[in-house]
PDB file of C-alpha atoms and ligand atoms in Angstrom:
ATOM      1  CA  UNK A  21     202.499 244.915 117.544  1.00 97.00           C
ATOM      2  CA  UNK A  22     202.545 245.911 121.082  1.00 98.00           C
ATOM      3  CA  UNK A  23     200.999 243.219 123.433  1.00 98.00           C
ATOM      4  CA  UNK A  24     198.966 243.667 126.821  1.00 98.00           C
ATOM      5  CA  UNK A  25     197.989 241.275 129.546  1.00 98.00           C
ATOM      6  CA  UNK A  26     194.035 240.275 130.400  1.00 98.00           C
ATOM      7  CA  UNK A  27     194.731 239.781 133.977  1.00 98.00           C
ATOM      8  CA  UNK A  28     194.365 240.873 137.680  1.00 98.00           C
ATOM      9  CA  UNK A  29     196.317 238.671 138.967  1.00 98.00           C
ATOM     10  CA  UNK A  30     199.635 239.998 140.267  1.00 98.00           C
ATOM     11  CA  UNK A  31     201.253 236.691 140.372  1.00 98.00           C
ATOM     12  CA  UNK A  32     200.932 235.879 136.232  1.00 97.00           C
ATOM     13  CA  UNK A  33     201.532 239.384 134.704  1.00 98.00           C
ATOM     14  CA  UNK A  34     204.983 239.795 137.480  1.00 98.00           C
ATOM     15  CA  UNK A  35     206.054 236.453 135.970  1.00 97.00           C
ATOM     16  CA  UNK A  36     205.248 237.445 132.239  1.00 97.00           C
ATOM     17  CA  UNK A  37     206.501 241.135 132.295  1.00 97.00           C
ATOM     18  CA  UNK A  38     210.069 239.107 132.807  1.00 96.00           C
ATOM     19  CA  UNK A  39     210.123 237.679 129.684  1.00 95.00           C
ATOM     20  CA  UNK A  40     210.846 241.323 128.806  1.00 95.00           C
ATOM     21  CA  UNK A  41     207.286 240.808 126.416  1.00 96.00           C
ATOM     22  CA  UNK A  42     204.571 243.132 127.664  1.00 97.00           C
ATOM     23  CA  UNK A  43     204.039 246.369 127.080  1.00 98.00           C
ATOM     24  CA  UNK A  44     201.096 247.012 129.094  1.00 98.00           C
ATOM     25  CA  UNK A  45     198.779 245.576 131.357  1.00 98.00           C
ATOM     26  CA  UNK A  46     193.865 245.328 130.620  1.00 98.00           C
ATOM     27  CA  UNK A  47     192.328 244.884 133.775  1.00 98.00           C
ATOM     28  CA  UNK A  48     188.041 245.272 134.345  1.00 98.00           C
ATOM     29  CA  UNK A  49     185.898 244.412 137.143  1.00 98.00           C
ATOM     30  CA  UNK A  50     185.045 240.711 136.185  1.00 98.00           C
ATOM     31  CA  UNK A  51     188.745 239.667 136.691  1.00 98.00           C
ATOM     32  CA  UNK A  52     189.655 242.033 139.707  1.00 98.00           C
ATOM     33  CA  UNK A  53     186.777 239.794 140.940  1.00 98.00           C
ATOM     34  CA  UNK A  54     188.257 236.457 140.169  1.00 98.00           C
ATOM     35  CA  UNK A  55     191.248 237.553 142.253  1.00 98.00           C
ATOM     36  CA  UNK A  56     188.788 238.059 145.549  1.00 98.00           C
ATOM     37  CA  UNK A  57     191.297 241.015 146.465  1.00 98.00           C
ATOM     38  CA  UNK A  58     191.205 245.195 147.086  1.00 98.00           C
ATOM     39  CA  UNK A  59     190.907 246.627 142.992  1.00 98.00           C
ATOM     40  CA  UNK A  60     192.998 250.053 143.949  1.00 98.00           C
ATOM     41  CA  UNK A  61     196.123 248.237 145.751  1.00 98.00           C
ATOM     42  CA  UNK A  62     195.732 245.101 142.529  1.00 98.00           C
ATOM     43  CA  UNK A  63     196.097 248.393 140.412  1.00 98.00           C
ATOM     44  CA  UNK A  64     199.641 249.961 142.076  1.00 98.00           C
ATOM     45  CA  UNK A  65     200.749 246.362 142.322  1.00 98.00           C
ATOM     46  CA  UNK A  66     200.397 246.035 138.467  1.00 98.00           C
ATOM     47  CA  UNK A  67     201.037 249.385 137.905  1.00 98.00           C
ATOM     48  CA  UNK A  68     204.877 248.840 140.340  1.00 97.00           C
ATOM     49  CA  UNK A  69     205.804 245.505 137.684  1.00 97.00           C
ATOM     50  CA  UNK A  70     204.797 247.181 134.237  1.00 96.00           C
ATOM     51  CA  UNK A  71     206.456 250.630 132.973  1.00 93.00           C
ATOM     52  CA  UNK A  72     203.861 250.675 130.309  1.00 97.00           C
ATOM     53  CA  UNK A  73     199.870 251.761 130.224  1.00 98.00           C
ATOM     54  CA  UNK A  74     197.465 250.413 133.056  1.00 98.00           C
ATOM     55  CA  UNK A  75     193.786 249.901 132.202  1.00 98.00           C
ATOM     56  CA  UNK A  76     191.497 250.737 135.535  1.00 98.00           C
ATOM     57  CA  UNK A  77     187.491 250.865 135.076  1.00 98.00           C
ATOM     58  CA  UNK A  78     185.339 253.109 136.248  1.00 98.00           C
ATOM     59  CA  UNK A  79     182.192 251.268 137.448  1.00 98.00           C
ATOM     60  CA  UNK A  80     180.493 254.033 137.711  1.00 98.00           C
ATOM     61  CA  UNK A  81     177.559 254.332 135.155  1.00 98.00           C
ATOM     62  CA  UNK A  82     176.776 258.441 135.542  1.00 98.00           C
ATOM     63  CA  UNK A  83     179.777 261.573 133.621  1.00 98.00           C
ATOM     64  CA  UNK A  84     180.300 262.374 136.688  1.00 98.00           C
ATOM     65  CA  UNK A  85     180.961 259.709 139.032  1.00 98.00           C
ATOM     66  CA  UNK A  86     182.721 258.112 136.459  1.00 98.00           C
ATOM     67  CA  UNK A  87     184.770 261.276 136.429  1.00 98.00           C
ATOM     68  CA  UNK A  88     185.601 261.758 139.742  1.00 98.00           C
ATOM     69  CA  UNK A  89     186.868 257.232 139.778  1.00 98.00           C
ATOM     70  CA  UNK A  90     188.833 258.506 136.788  1.00 98.00           C
ATOM     71  CA  UNK A  91     190.355 260.857 138.343  1.00 98.00           C
ATOM     72  CA  UNK A  92     190.642 258.920 141.640  1.00 98.00           C
ATOM     73  CA  UNK A  93     192.488 255.984 139.446  1.00 98.00           C
ATOM     74  CA  UNK A  94     195.230 258.628 137.631  1.00 98.00           C
ATOM     75  CA  UNK A  95     196.222 259.396 141.480  1.00 98.00           C
ATOM     76  CA  UNK A  96     197.650 255.845 141.649  1.00 98.00           C
ATOM     77  CA  UNK A  97     200.260 256.052 139.617  1.00 98.00           C
ATOM     78  CA  UNK A  98     201.362 257.993 136.302  1.00 98.00           C
ATOM     79  CA  UNK A  99     200.819 254.594 134.410  1.00 98.00           C
ATOM     80  CA  UNK A 100     196.927 254.113 135.315  1.00 98.00           C
ATOM     81  CA  UNK A 101     195.132 254.409 132.086  1.00 98.00           C
ATOM     82  CA  UNK A 102     191.581 254.974 132.261  1.00 98.00           C
ATOM     83  CA  UNK A 103     188.813 252.738 131.333  1.00 98.00           C
ATOM     84  CA  UNK A 104     185.895 253.867 130.620  1.00 98.00           C
ATOM     85  CA  UNK A 105     182.650 251.652 129.367  1.00 98.00           C
ATOM     86  CA  UNK A 106     181.882 253.059 125.590  1.00 98.00           C
ATOM     87  CA  UNK A 107     178.689 254.675 126.008  1.00 98.00           C
ATOM     88  CA  UNK A 108     177.582 258.874 125.788  1.00 98.00           C
ATOM     89  CA  UNK A 109     178.723 259.537 129.795  1.00 98.00           C
ATOM     90  CA  UNK A 110     181.676 257.944 129.068  1.00 98.00           C
ATOM     91  CA  UNK A 111     181.929 259.762 125.825  1.00 98.00           C
ATOM     92  CA  UNK A 112     181.412 262.332 127.568  1.00 98.00           C
ATOM     93  CA  UNK A 113     183.734 261.897 130.596  1.00 98.00           C
ATOM     94  CA  UNK A 114     186.652 260.350 127.815  1.00 98.00           C
ATOM     95  CA  UNK A 115     186.443 264.371 126.970  1.00 98.00           C
ATOM     96  CA  UNK A 116     186.816 265.688 130.260  1.00 98.00           C
ATOM     97  CA  UNK A 117     189.686 262.870 131.619  1.00 98.00           C
ATOM     98  CA  UNK A 118     192.032 262.746 128.491  1.00 98.00           C
ATOM     99  CA  UNK A 119     191.760 267.425 127.674  1.00 98.00           C
ATOM    100  CA  UNK A 120     193.505 266.704 132.033  1.00 97.00           C
ATOM    101  CA  UNK A 121     196.091 264.583 130.247  1.00 97.00           C
ATOM    102  CA  UNK A 122     194.749 261.679 131.553  1.00 98.00           C
ATOM    103  CA  UNK A 123     195.357 258.178 129.472  1.00 98.00           C
ATOM    104  CA  UNK A 124     191.751 257.219 128.726  1.00 98.00           C
ATOM    105  CA  UNK A 125     190.724 253.618 127.004  1.00 98.00           C
ATOM    106  CA  UNK A 126     187.074 252.676 125.693  1.00 98.00           C
ATOM    107  CA  UNK A 127     185.899 249.666 126.523  1.00 98.00           C
ATOM    108  CA  UNK A 128     183.334 247.367 124.948  1.00 98.00           C
ATOM    109  CA  UNK A 129     184.013 248.799 121.498  1.00 98.00           C
ATOM    110  CA  UNK A 130     181.061 247.078 118.863  1.00 98.00           C
ATOM    111  CA  UNK A 131     181.189 249.144 115.187  1.00 98.00           C
ATOM    112  CA  UNK A 132     183.201 251.322 113.808  1.00 98.00           C
ATOM    113  CA  UNK A 133     180.315 253.804 114.145  1.00 98.00           C
ATOM    114  CA  UNK A 134     181.809 254.104 118.401  1.00 98.00           C
ATOM    115  CA  UNK A 135     185.262 253.777 117.972  1.00 98.00           C
ATOM    116  CA  UNK A 136     184.676 256.409 115.574  1.00 98.00           C
ATOM    117  CA  UNK A 137     183.385 258.756 118.192  1.00 98.00           C
ATOM    118  CA  UNK A 138     185.743 257.141 120.814  1.00 98.00           C
ATOM    119  CA  UNK A 139     188.342 258.333 118.846  1.00 98.00           C
ATOM    120  CA  UNK A 140     187.664 261.975 118.368  1.00 98.00           C
ATOM    121  CA  UNK A 141     186.179 261.985 122.618  1.00 98.00           C
ATOM    122  CA  UNK A 142     190.569 261.958 122.552  1.00 98.00           C
ATOM    123  CA  UNK A 143     190.250 258.103 123.170  1.00 98.00           C
ATOM    124  CA  UNK A 144     194.586 256.667 123.944  1.00 98.00           C
ATOM    125  CA  UNK A 145     192.965 253.327 122.920  1.00 98.00           C
ATOM    126  CA  UNK A 146     189.246 252.143 121.791  1.00 98.00           C
ATOM    127  CA  UNK A 147     188.944 248.183 122.331  1.00 98.00           C
ATOM    128  CA  UNK A 148     186.840 246.578 120.162  1.00 98.00           C
ATOM    129  CA  UNK A 149     186.115 243.212 121.165  1.00 98.00           C
ATOM    130  CA  UNK A 150     186.463 240.623 118.652  1.00 98.00           C
ATOM    131  CA  UNK A 151     185.913 236.749 120.662  1.00 98.00           C
ATOM    132  CA  UNK A 152     182.988 238.457 121.685  1.00 98.00           C
ATOM    133  CA  UNK A 153     181.636 239.497 118.963  1.00 98.00           C
ATOM    134  CA  UNK A 154     182.782 235.727 117.165  1.00 98.00           C
ATOM    135  CA  UNK A 155     180.458 234.552 119.725  1.00 98.00           C
ATOM    136  CA  UNK A 156     177.665 235.907 118.463  1.00 98.00           C
ATOM    137  CA  UNK A 157     178.027 234.407 115.426  1.00 98.00           C
ATOM    138  CA  UNK A 158     179.741 238.123 113.697  1.00 98.00           C
ATOM    139  CA  UNK A 159     183.498 238.303 112.444  1.00 97.00           C
ATOM    140  CA  UNK A 160     185.468 240.349 115.135  1.00 98.00           C
ATOM    141  CA  UNK A 161     188.416 240.545 112.911  1.00 98.00           C
ATOM    142  CA  UNK A 162     186.168 242.719 110.235  1.00 98.00           C
ATOM    143  CA  UNK A 163     185.781 244.719 112.561  1.00 98.00           C
ATOM    144  CA  UNK A 164     188.997 245.681 113.335  1.00 98.00           C
ATOM    145  CA  UNK A 165     189.977 245.626 109.452  1.00 98.00           C
ATOM    146  CA  UNK A 166     188.074 248.669 109.168  1.00 98.00           C
ATOM    147  CA  UNK A 167     188.464 250.532 112.255  1.00 98.00           C
ATOM    148  CA  UNK A 168     192.374 250.234 111.427  1.00 98.00           C
ATOM    149  CA  UNK A 169     191.555 251.357 107.825  1.00 98.00           C
ATOM    150  CA  UNK A 170     189.120 254.526 109.152  1.00 98.00           C
ATOM    151  CA  UNK A 171     191.744 256.065 111.523  1.00 98.00           C
ATOM    152  CA  UNK A 172     194.311 255.521 108.369  1.00 98.00           C
ATOM    153  CA  UNK A 173     192.171 258.239 106.474  1.00 98.00           C
ATOM    154  CA  UNK A 174     192.683 260.796 108.984  1.00 97.00           C
ATOM    155  CA  UNK A 175     195.809 260.701 110.501  1.00 96.00           C
ATOM    156  CA  UNK A 176     196.477 264.224 111.260  1.00 97.00           C
ATOM    157  CA  UNK A 177     193.162 264.042 113.061  1.00 96.00           C
ATOM    158  CA  UNK A 178     193.465 260.448 114.879  1.00 98.00           C
ATOM    159  CA  UNK A 179     195.480 259.178 116.899  1.00 97.00           C
ATOM    160  CA  UNK A 180     193.012 256.867 119.278  1.00 98.00           C
ATOM    161  CA  UNK A 181     195.584 253.229 118.908  1.00 98.00           C
ATOM    162  CA  UNK A 182     193.277 250.518 117.593  1.00 98.00           C
ATOM    163  CA  UNK A 183     193.308 248.166 121.445  1.00 98.00           C
ATOM    164  CA  UNK A 184     192.247 244.611 119.943  1.00 98.00           C
ATOM    165  CA  UNK A 185     190.248 242.774 122.366  1.00 98.00           C
ATOM    166  CA  UNK A 186     188.374 239.731 124.066  1.00 98.00           C
ATOM    167  CA  UNK A 187     191.812 237.739 122.375  1.00 98.00           C
ATOM    168  CA  UNK A 188     190.668 233.438 122.205  1.00 98.00           C
ATOM    169  CA  UNK A 189     193.685 232.630 120.152  1.00 97.00           C
ATOM    170  CA  UNK A 190     196.661 233.348 118.822  1.00 98.00           C
ATOM    171  CA  UNK A 191     195.446 233.559 115.275  1.00 97.00           C
ATOM    172  CA  UNK A 192     193.380 236.543 116.656  1.00 98.00           C
ATOM    173  CA  UNK A 193     197.016 238.001 117.436  1.00 98.00           C
ATOM    174  CA  UNK A 194     198.306 237.113 113.852  1.00 98.00           C
ATOM    175  CA  UNK A 195     195.002 238.372 112.160  1.00 98.00           C
ATOM    176  CA  UNK A 196     195.404 241.691 114.494  1.00 98.00           C
ATOM    177  CA  UNK A 197     198.592 241.867 113.431  1.00 98.00           C
ATOM    178  CA  UNK A 198     197.889 241.263 109.844  1.00 98.00           C
ATOM    179  CA  UNK A 199     195.682 244.110 109.706  1.00 98.00           C
ATOM    180  CA  UNK A 200     198.576 247.117 111.536  1.00 98.00           C
ATOM    181  CA  UNK A 201     196.060 246.960 114.463  1.00 98.00           C
ATOM    182  CA  UNK A 202     197.981 248.528 117.426  1.00 98.00           C
ATOM    183  CA  UNK A 203     197.961 246.569 120.372  1.00 98.00           C
ATOM    184  CA  UNK A 204     196.392 243.053 121.424  1.00 98.00           C
ATOM    185  CA  UNK A 205     195.802 242.208 124.895  1.00 98.00           C
ATOM    186  CA  UNK A 206     195.911 239.070 125.952  1.00 98.00           C
ATOM    187  CA  UNK A 207     194.671 236.209 128.284  1.00 98.00           C
ATOM    188  CA  UNK A 208     198.340 234.905 129.448  1.00 98.00           C
ATOM    189  CA  UNK A 209     197.285 231.306 127.925  1.00 98.00           C
ATOM    190  CA  UNK A 210     197.094 232.978 124.508  1.00 98.00           C
ATOM    191  CA  UNK A 211     200.610 234.658 125.056  1.00 97.00           C
ATOM    192  CA  UNK A 212     202.193 230.905 126.094  1.00 97.00           C
ATOM    193  CA  UNK A 213     199.952 229.795 123.864  1.00 97.00           C
ATOM    194  CA  UNK A 214     202.075 231.716 121.232  1.00 97.00           C
ATOM    195  CA  UNK A 215     205.218 229.923 121.683  1.00 97.00           C
ATOM    196  CA  UNK A 216     204.489 226.711 121.374  1.00 97.00           C
ATOM    197  CA  UNK A 217     205.524 224.348 117.957  1.00 97.00           C
ATOM    198  CA  UNK A 218     204.527 220.578 117.328  1.00 98.00           C
ATOM    199  CA  UNK A 219     207.928 221.146 115.015  1.00 98.00           C
ATOM    200  CA  UNK A 220     209.816 223.908 117.427  1.00 98.00           C
ATOM    201  CA  UNK A 221     209.817 220.671 120.491  1.00 98.00           C
ATOM    202  CA  UNK A 222     210.445 217.824 117.941  1.00 98.00           C
ATOM    203  CA  UNK A 223     212.990 220.099 116.409  1.00 98.00           C
ATOM    204  CA  UNK A 224     214.885 220.204 118.949  1.00 98.00           C
ATOM    205  CA  UNK A 225     214.814 217.145 121.365  1.00 98.00           C
ATOM    206  CA  UNK A 226     216.146 216.182 117.313  1.00 98.00           C
ATOM    207  CA  UNK A 227     218.679 218.537 118.258  1.00 98.00           C
ATOM    208  CA  UNK A 228     219.941 217.807 122.072  1.00 98.00           C
ATOM    209  CA  UNK A 229     219.491 214.353 121.485  1.00 98.00           C
ATOM    210  CA  UNK A 230     222.595 213.704 118.726  1.00 98.00           C
ATOM    211  CA  UNK A 231     224.441 217.154 121.112  1.00 98.00           C
ATOM    212  CA  UNK A 232     224.910 214.766 123.254  1.00 98.00           C
ATOM    213  CA  UNK A 233     226.340 211.856 121.127  1.00 98.00           C
ATOM    214  CA  UNK A 234     229.348 214.423 121.170  1.00 98.00           C
ATOM    215  CA  UNK A 235     229.296 213.862 124.713  1.00 98.00           C
ATOM    216  CA  UNK A 236     231.089 217.804 124.538  1.00 98.00           C
ATOM    217  CA  UNK A 237     229.734 220.374 127.160  1.00 97.00           C
ATOM    218  CA  UNK A 238     229.937 224.552 126.016  1.00 97.00           C
ATOM    219  CA  UNK A 239     229.346 225.453 129.510  1.00 97.00           C
TER     220      UNK A 239
HETATM  221  C1  E4P B  30     189.986 243.664 127.395  1.00 69.17           C
HETATM  222  O1  E4P B  30     190.708 245.252 128.052  1.00 69.17           O
HETATM  223  C2  E4P B  30     188.833 243.209 127.822  1.00 69.17           C
HETATM  224  O2  E4P B  30     188.408 243.957 128.613  1.00 69.17           O
HETATM  225  C3  E4P B  30     188.924 242.095 127.854  1.00 69.17           C
HETATM  226  O3  E4P B  30     189.711 241.381 126.937  1.00 69.17           O
HETATM  227  C4  E4P B  30     187.729 241.578 127.648  1.00 69.17           C
HETATM  228  O4  E4P B  30     187.739 239.703 127.510  1.00 69.17           O
HETATM  229  P1  E4P B  30     186.261 238.756 127.590  1.00 69.17           P
HETATM  230  O5  E4P B  30     185.887 238.940 126.373  1.00 69.17           O
HETATM  231  O6  E4P B  30     187.139 237.583 127.314  1.00 69.17           O
HETATM  232  O7  E4P B  30     186.247 238.630 128.682  1.00 69.17           O
END
């Protein structure tokens, strides 16, 4: 499973990318607004830090505007993945941009039917939002299970990857991997939380205490 980082914070991305565990980045207008920085500059900088896909979202809501913005974003770097909302115009723009060879991430997916349409429109990724579904009392992971199952039924025609978004906890990531989702985009805190286990900390402290008693050094 590939891990993308869900943030527009360049310093945070640089820090996490140094681990070698980051396969891509997703941003959205809300994440960009949090930085207070110029969107195009931020996208350029992220694309230099991470070789994998960097999702940059259009803000136009009509087809022509989405197409124009998408083409401009795609020119920023070869690893830009244009993010389009799952609307009728977004799907049309997805079809057009993907036909031109641009990577597209169709975002704000909340149903399996929407995911099927994104796949038919040639999306590179479709982003179902698990956390926001959980927030309204639905089962976000059931949507991932449904989409993965449906896509697997059409291995010859559906190439779209399931990008699990709106991830809130390490359990979301584990469950998404169990279900066979291709990618999860993780807020930095969730990636850091994945490494934590109290027994790891306790075990390490005990090993180091015993090692001290030997009076030895490796270096
Ligand atoms: C990623 O592509 C999405 O924009 C993001 O995961 C949304 O997460 P949120 O529901 O926590 O805002």
